[in-house]
CSV table of C-alpha atoms (C1' of nucleotides) in Angstrom, one decimal:
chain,number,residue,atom,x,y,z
A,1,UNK,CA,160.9,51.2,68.4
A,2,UNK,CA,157.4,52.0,67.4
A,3,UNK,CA,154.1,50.6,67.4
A,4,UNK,CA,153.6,50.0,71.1
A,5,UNK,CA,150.3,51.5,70.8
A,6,UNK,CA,148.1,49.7,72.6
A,7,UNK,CA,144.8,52.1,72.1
A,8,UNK,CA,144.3,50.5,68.8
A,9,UNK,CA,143.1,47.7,69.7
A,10,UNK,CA,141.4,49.2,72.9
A,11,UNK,CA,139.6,51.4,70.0
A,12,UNK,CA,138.9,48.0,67.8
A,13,UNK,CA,137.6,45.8,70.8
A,14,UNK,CA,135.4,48.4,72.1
A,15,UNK,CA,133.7,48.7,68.3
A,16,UNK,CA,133.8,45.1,67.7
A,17,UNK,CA,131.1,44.7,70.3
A,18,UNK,CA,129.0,47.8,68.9
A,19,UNK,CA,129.5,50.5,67.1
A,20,UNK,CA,130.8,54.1,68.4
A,21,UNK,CA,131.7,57.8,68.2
A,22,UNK,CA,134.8,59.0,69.4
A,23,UNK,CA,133.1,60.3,72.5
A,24,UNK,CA,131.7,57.5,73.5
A,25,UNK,CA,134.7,55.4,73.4
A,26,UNK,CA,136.2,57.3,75.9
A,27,UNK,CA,133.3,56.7,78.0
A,28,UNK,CA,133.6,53.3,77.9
A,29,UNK,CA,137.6,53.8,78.6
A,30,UNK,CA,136.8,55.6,81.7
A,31,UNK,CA,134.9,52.7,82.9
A,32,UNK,CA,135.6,49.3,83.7
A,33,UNK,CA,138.5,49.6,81.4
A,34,UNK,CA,139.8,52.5,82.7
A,35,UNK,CA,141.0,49.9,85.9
A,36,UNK,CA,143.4,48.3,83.6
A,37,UNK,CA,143.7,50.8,80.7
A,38,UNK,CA,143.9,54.5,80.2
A,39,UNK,CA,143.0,56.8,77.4
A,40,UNK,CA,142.3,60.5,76.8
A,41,UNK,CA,140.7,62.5,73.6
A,42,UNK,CA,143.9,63.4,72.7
A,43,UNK,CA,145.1,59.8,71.8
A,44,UNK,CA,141.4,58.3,70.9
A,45,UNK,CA,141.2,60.6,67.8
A,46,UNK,CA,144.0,60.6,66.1
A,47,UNK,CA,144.0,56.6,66.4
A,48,UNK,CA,140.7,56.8,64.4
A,49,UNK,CA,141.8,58.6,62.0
A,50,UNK,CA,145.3,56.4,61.5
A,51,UNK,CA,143.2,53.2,61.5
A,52,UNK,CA,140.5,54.7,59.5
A,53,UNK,CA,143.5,55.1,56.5
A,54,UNK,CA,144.0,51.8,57.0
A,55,UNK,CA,141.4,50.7,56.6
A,56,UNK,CA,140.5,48.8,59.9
A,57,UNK,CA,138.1,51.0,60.9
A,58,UNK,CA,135.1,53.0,58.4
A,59,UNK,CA,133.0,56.0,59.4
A,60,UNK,CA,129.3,55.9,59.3
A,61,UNK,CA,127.3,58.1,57.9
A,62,UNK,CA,125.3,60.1,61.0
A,63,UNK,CA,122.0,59.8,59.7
A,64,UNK,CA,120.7,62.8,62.3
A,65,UNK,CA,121.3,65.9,59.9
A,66,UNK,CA,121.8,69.1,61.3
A,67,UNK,CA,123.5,69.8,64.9
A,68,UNK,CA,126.9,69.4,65.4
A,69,UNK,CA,129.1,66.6,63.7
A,70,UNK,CA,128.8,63.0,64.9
A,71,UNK,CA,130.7,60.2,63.7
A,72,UNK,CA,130.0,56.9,64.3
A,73,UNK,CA,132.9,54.5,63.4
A,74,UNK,CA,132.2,50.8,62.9
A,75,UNK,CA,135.1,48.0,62.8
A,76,UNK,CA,136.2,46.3,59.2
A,77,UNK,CA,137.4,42.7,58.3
A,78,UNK,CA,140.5,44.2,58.4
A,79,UNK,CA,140.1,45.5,61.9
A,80,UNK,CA,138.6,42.3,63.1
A,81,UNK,CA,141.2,40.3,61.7
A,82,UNK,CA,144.2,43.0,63.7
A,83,UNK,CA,142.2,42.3,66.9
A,84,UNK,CA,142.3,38.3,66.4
A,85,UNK,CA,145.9,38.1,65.8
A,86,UNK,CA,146.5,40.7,68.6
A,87,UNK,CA,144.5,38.2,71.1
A,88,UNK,CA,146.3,35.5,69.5
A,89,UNK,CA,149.9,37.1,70.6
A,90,UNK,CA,151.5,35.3,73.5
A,91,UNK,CA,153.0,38.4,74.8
A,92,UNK,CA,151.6,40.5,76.9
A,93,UNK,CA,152.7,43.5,78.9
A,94,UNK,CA,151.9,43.7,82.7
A,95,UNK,CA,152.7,46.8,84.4
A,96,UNK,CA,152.3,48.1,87.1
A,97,UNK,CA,153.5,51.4,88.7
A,98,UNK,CA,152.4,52.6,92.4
A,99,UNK,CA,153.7,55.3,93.7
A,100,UNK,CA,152.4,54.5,97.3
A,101,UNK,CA,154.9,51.0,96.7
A,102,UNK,CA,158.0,53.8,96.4
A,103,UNK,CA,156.6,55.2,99.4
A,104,UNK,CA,156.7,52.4,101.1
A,105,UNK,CA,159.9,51.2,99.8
A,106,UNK,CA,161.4,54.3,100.9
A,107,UNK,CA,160.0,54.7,104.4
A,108,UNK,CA,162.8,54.1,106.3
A,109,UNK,CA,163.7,57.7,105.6
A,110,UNK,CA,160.8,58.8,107.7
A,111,UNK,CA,159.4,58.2,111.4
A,112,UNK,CA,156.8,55.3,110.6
A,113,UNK,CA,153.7,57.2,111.3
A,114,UNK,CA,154.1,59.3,107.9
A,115,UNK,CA,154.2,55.5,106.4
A,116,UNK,CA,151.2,54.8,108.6
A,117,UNK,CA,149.5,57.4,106.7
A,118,UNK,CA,150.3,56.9,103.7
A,119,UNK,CA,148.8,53.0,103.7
A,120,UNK,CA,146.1,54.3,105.4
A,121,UNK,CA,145.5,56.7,102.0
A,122,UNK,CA,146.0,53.5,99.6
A,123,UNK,CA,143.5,51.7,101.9
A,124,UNK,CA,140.8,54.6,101.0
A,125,UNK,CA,141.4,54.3,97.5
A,126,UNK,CA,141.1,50.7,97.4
A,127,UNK,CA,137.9,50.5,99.2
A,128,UNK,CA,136.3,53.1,96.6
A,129,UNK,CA,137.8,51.3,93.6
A,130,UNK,CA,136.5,47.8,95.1
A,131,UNK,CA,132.8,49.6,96.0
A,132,UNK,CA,132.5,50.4,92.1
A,133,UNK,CA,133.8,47.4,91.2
A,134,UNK,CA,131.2,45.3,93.2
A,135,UNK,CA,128.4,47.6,92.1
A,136,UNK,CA,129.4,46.7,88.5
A,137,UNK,CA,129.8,42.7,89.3
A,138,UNK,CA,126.5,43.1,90.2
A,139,UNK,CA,125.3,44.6,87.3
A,140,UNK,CA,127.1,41.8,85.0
A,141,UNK,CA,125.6,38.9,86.9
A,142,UNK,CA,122.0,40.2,85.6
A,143,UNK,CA,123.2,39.9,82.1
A,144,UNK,CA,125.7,36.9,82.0
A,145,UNK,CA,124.2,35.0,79.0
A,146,UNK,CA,125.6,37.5,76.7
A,147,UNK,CA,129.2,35.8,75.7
A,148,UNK,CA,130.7,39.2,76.2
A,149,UNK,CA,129.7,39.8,79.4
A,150,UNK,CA,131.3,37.0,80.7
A,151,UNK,CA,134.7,38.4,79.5
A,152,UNK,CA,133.5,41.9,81.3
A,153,UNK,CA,132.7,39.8,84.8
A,154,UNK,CA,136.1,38.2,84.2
A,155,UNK,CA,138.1,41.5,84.5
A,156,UNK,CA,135.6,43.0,86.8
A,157,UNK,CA,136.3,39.7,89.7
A,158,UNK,CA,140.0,39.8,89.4
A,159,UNK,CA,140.0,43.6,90.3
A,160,UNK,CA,137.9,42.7,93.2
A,161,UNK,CA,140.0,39.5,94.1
A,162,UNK,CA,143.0,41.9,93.7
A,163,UNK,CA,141.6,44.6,95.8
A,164,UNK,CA,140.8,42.2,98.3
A,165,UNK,CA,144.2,40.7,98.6
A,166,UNK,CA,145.1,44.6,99.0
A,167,UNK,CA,143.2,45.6,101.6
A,168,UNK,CA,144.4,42.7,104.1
A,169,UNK,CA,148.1,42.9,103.0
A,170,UNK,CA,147.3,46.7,104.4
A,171,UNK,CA,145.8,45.3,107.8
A,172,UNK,CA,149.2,43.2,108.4
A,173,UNK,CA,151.1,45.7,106.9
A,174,UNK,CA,150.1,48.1,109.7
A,175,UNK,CA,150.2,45.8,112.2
A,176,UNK,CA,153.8,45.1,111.3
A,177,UNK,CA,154.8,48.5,111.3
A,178,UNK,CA,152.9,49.5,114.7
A,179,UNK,CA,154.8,46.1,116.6
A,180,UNK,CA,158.0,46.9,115.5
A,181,UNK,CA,158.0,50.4,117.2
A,182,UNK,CA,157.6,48.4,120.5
B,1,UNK,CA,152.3,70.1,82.4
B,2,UNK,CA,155.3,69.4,83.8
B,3,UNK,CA,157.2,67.5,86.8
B,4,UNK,CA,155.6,63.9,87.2
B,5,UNK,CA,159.0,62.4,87.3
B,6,UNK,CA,159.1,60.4,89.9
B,7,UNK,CA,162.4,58.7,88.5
B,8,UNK,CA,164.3,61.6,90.8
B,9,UNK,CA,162.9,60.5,94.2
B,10,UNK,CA,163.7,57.0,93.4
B,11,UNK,CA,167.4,57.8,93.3
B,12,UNK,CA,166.9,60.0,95.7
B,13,UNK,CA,165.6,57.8,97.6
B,14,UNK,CA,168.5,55.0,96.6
B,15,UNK,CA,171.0,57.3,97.6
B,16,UNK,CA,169.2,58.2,101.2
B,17,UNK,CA,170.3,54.7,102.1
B,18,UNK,CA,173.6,54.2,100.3
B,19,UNK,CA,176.4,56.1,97.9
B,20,UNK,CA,175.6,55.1,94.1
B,21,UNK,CA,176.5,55.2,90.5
B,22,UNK,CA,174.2,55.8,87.8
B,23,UNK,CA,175.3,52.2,87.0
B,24,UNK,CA,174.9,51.1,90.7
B,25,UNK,CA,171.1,52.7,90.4
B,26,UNK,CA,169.7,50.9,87.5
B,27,UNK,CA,170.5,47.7,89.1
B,28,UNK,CA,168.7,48.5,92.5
B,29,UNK,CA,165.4,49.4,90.0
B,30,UNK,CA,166.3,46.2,88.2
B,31,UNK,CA,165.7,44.2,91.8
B,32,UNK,CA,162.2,44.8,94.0
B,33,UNK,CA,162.0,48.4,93.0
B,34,UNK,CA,161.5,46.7,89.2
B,35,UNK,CA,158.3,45.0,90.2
B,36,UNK,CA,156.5,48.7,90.8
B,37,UNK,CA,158.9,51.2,89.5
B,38,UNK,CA,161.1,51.0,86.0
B,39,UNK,CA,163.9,53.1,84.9
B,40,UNK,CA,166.4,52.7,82.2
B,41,UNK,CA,169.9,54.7,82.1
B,42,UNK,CA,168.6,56.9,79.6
B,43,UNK,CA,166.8,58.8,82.5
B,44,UNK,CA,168.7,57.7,85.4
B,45,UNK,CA,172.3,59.9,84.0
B,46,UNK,CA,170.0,62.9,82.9
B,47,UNK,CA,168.1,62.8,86.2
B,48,UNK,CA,171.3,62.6,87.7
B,49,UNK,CA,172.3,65.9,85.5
B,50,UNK,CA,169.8,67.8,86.5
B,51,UNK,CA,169.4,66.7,90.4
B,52,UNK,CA,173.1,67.7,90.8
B,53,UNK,CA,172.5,71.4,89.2
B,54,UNK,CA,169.7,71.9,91.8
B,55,UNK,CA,172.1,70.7,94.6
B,56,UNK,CA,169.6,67.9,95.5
B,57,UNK,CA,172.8,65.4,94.9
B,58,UNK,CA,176.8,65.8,94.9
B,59,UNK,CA,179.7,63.8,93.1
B,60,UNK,CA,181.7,61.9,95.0
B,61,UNK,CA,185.6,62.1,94.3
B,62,UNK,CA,186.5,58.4,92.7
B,63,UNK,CA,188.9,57.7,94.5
B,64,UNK,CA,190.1,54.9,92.7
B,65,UNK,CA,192.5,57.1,89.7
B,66,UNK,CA,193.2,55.1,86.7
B,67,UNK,CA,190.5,53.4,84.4
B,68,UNK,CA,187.0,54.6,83.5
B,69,UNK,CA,185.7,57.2,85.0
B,70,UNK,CA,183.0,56.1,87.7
B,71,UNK,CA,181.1,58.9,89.6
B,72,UNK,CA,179.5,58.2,92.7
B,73,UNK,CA,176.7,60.3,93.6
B,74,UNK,CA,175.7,61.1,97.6
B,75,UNK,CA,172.8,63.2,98.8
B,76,UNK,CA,172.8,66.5,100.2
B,77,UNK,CA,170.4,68.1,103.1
B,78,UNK,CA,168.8,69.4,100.0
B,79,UNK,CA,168.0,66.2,98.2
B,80,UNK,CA,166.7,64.4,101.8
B,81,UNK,CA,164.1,67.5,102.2
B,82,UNK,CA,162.9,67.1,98.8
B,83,UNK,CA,162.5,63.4,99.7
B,84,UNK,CA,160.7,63.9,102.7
B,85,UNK,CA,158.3,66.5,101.2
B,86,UNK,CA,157.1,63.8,98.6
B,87,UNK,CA,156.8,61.2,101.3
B,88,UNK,CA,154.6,63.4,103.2
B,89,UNK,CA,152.5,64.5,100.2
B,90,UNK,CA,149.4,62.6,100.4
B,91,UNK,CA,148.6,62.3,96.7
B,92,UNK,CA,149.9,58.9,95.0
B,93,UNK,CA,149.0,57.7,91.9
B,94,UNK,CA,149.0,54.0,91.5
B,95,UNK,CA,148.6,52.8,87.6
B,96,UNK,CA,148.0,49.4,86.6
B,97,UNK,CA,148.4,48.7,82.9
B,98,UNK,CA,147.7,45.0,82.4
B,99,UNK,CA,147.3,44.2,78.3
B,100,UNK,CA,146.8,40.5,79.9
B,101,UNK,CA,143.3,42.2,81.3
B,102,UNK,CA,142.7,44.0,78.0
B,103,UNK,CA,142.8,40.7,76.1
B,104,UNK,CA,140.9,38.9,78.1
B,105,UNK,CA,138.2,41.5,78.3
B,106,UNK,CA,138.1,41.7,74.6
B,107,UNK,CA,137.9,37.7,74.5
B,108,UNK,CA,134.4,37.5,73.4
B,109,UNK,CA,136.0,38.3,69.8
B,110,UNK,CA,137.7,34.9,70.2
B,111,UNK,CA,137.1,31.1,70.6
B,112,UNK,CA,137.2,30.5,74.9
B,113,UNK,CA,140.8,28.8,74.2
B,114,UNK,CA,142.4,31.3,73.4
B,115,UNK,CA,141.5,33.1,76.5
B,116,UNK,CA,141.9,30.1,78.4
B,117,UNK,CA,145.9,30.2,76.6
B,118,UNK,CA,146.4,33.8,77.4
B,119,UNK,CA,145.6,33.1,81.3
B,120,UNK,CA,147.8,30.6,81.4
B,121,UNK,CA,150.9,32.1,79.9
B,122,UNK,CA,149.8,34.8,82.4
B,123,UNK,CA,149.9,32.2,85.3
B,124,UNK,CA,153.2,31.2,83.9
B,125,UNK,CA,154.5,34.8,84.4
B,126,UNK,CA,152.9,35.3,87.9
B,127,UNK,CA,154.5,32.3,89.4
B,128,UNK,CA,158.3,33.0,88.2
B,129,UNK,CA,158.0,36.5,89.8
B,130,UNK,CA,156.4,34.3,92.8
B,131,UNK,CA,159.3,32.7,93.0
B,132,UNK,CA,161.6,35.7,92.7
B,133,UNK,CA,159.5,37.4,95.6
B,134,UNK,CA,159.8,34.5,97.5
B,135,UNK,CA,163.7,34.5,97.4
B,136,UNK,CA,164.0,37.9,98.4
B,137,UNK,CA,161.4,37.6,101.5
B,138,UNK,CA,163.4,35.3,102.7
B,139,UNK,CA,166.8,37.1,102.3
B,140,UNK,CA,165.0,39.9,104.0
B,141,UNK,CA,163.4,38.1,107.0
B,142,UNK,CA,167.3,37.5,107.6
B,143,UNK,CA,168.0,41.0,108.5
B,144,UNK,CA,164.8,42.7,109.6
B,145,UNK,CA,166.8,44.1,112.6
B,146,UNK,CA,167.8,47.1,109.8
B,147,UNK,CA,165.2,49.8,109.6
B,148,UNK,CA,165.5,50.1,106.3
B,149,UNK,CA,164.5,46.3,105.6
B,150,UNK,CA,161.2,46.4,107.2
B,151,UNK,CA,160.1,48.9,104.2
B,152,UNK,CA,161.8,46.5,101.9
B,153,UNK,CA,160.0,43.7,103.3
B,154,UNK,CA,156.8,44.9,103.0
B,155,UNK,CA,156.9,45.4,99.9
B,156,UNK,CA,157.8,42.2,98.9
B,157,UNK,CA,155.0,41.0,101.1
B,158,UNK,CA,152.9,43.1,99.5
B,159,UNK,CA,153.8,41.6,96.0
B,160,UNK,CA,153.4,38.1,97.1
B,161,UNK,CA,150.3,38.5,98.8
B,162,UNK,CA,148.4,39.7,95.6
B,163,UNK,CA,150.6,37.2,93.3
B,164,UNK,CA,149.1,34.8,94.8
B,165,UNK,CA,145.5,36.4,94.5
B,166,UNK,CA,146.0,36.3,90.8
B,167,UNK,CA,146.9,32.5,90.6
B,168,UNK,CA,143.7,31.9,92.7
B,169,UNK,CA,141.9,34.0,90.5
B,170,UNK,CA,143.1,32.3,87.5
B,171,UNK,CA,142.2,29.1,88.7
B,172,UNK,CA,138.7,29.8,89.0
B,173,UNK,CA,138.9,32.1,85.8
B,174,UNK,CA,139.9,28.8,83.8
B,175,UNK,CA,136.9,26.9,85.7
B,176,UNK,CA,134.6,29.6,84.6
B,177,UNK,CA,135.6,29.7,81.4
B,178,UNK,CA,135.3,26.2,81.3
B,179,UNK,CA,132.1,25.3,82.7
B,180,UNK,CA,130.9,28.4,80.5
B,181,UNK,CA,131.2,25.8,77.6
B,182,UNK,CA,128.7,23.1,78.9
C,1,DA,C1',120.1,82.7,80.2
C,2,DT,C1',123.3,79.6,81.8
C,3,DC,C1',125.5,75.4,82.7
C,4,DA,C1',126.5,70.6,82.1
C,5,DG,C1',127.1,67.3,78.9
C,6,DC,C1',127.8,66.0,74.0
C,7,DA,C1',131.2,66.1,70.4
C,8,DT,C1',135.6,66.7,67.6
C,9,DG,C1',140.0,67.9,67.0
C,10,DT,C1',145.0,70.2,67.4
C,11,DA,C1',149.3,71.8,69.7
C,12,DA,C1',152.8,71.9,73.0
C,13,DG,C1',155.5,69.6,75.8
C,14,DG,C1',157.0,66.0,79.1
C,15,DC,C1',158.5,61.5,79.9
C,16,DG,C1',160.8,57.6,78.8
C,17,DT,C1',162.5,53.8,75.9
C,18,DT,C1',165.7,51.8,72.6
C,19,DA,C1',169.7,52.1,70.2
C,20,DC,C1',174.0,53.8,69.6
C,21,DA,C1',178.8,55.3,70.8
C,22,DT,C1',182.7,54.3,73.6
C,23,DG,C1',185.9,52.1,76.3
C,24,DA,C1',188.0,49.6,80.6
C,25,DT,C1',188.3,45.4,83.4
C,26,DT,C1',187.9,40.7,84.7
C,27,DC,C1',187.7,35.9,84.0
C,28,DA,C1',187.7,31.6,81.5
D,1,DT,C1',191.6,36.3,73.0
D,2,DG,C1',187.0,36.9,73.5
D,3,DA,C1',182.9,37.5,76.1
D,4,DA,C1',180.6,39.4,79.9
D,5,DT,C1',180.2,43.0,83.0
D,6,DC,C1',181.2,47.5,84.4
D,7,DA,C1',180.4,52.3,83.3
D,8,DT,C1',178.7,56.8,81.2
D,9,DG,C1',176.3,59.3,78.2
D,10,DT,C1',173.5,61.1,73.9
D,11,DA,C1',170.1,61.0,70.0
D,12,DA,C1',166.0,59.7,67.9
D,13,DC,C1',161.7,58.9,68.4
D,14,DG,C1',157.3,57.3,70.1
D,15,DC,C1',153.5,57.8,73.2
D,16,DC,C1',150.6,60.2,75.8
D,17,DT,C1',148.6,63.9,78.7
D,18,DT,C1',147.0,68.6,79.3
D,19,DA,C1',145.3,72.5,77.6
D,20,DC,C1',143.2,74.9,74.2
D,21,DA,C1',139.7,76.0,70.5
D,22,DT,C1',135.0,75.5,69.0
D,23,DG,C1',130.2,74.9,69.1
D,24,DC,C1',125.6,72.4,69.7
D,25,DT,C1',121.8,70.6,72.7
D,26,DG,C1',118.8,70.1,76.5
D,27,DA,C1',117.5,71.0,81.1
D,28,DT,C1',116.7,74.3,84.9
DNA sequence: ATCAGCATGTAAGGCGTTACATGATTCA
DNA sequence: TGAATCATGTAACGCCTTACATGCTGAT
């Protein structure tokens, strides 16, 4: 029961490496995170505002006057220290939930050509994904001597190494499927 | 708004293939189903509820009189059209949520050991499910004749495949990481 | 002028987990 | 006799998404 929040410490990591508004955390959320990690408005901001009381993150003062409200929050001691212990944690939750794996699981139901297709729609997906993914390794391998970066490329090469793995598991899989008809 | 549960077409798709409990259910999830779908009796017996109002399942007379009640659910015509219509629906959405990924993307915060231990406990888990996986491929391979076990079978393959993409990857992670150092 | 993007925040509602409540059967 | 497993179901609660509300800024 309770605190299985993991945006926290998305919301800390992200602001331990620079500091950011709301807004532009979700930006970095939908990026290279967002492969591994989701998170909308609606859970971003009221996590600020929790962790602002306290006291693990602190508002900054905007310094542009006029306009619309920004705020720029920057991580505490506090917060730094709730991101260490997280990282020192042993446990860690992996999961993972594709619905094209039901699918799958479940084609027996149908005539394989509807299972055909629906492999053939994963294998689109992955070879977008892995397209954006490349385009970011690339990006990274620019700027490696940064120590974060090489965390960033870390992530960024198992998604492509997973991808990968995907897209000729699909080959075979389809193979498999298309010899057993015979 | 409304209507993601995908928790009814697994059961659906459990009873297309065999007569169930709710009990029965939660330990076919438990199995392969577990390593891309989870589901815990608190929404497998409402599910159940519902599914049987809108005629998509029927109770099975016991049979057995005497002792605790046991309900065995069947599918009707109604439930196997349902199932069909999602399995021809093209959209899918696969989710990974990996907070193995999130700490090691935020591991710049951290000495490189601690990264390095948070792979490894993550290699640790890989290769016990690898072993699982394996178990059940095997089992499978036994009885491909069935229909239904291809479907099974490939997603166990599928499973292994990118298991053992991760342990490659977090092999030349650790190296990375390592070399990183000098 | 208008539209996309910047920016913050709330409300409703769905989904699902954990814990609880209850009790029978089987096996050591 | 006691523990594990079989078996069903509810209640509380947490988490998150979608949609809504609001309004500025800059480019076309």
């Amino acid at each position: 029961m309770g605190k299985d929040r993991k945006i926290d410490v998305v919301i800390l990591g992200l602001l331990a490496h620079e500091n950011l508004t709301g807004y532009d955390i979700k930006k970095r959320i939908d990026g290279t995170i967002g492969f591994f990690w989701k998170g909308s408005f609606g859970s971003i901001y009221p996590s600020l505002g929790e962790m602002e009381k306290q006291g693990l993150v602190q508002k900054k003062s905007d310094g542009v006057s006029g306009g619309r409200e920004k705020i720029i929050y920057h991580i505490t001691r506090e917060g730094r220290a709730y991101l260490r212990k997280w990282l020192n944690d042993e446990k860690a939750v992996n999961e993972l939930k594709y619905e094209t794996l039901l699918k799958l699981y479940f084609g027996g139901v149908e005539k394989s050509e509807v299972t055909l297709k629906n492999i053939e729609i994963f294998e689109e997906q992955v070879k977008e994904n892995l397209a954006i993914l490349r385009m970011y390794k690339e990006n990274l391998e620019k700027v490696l001597d940064k120590a974060d970066h090489k965390y960033y490329y870390l992530t960024v090469t198992f998604g492509i190494d997973t991808y990968e793995a995907y897209l000729k598991w699909c080959k075979k899989a389809r193979e498999f499927l298309v010899d057993a008809e015979k």
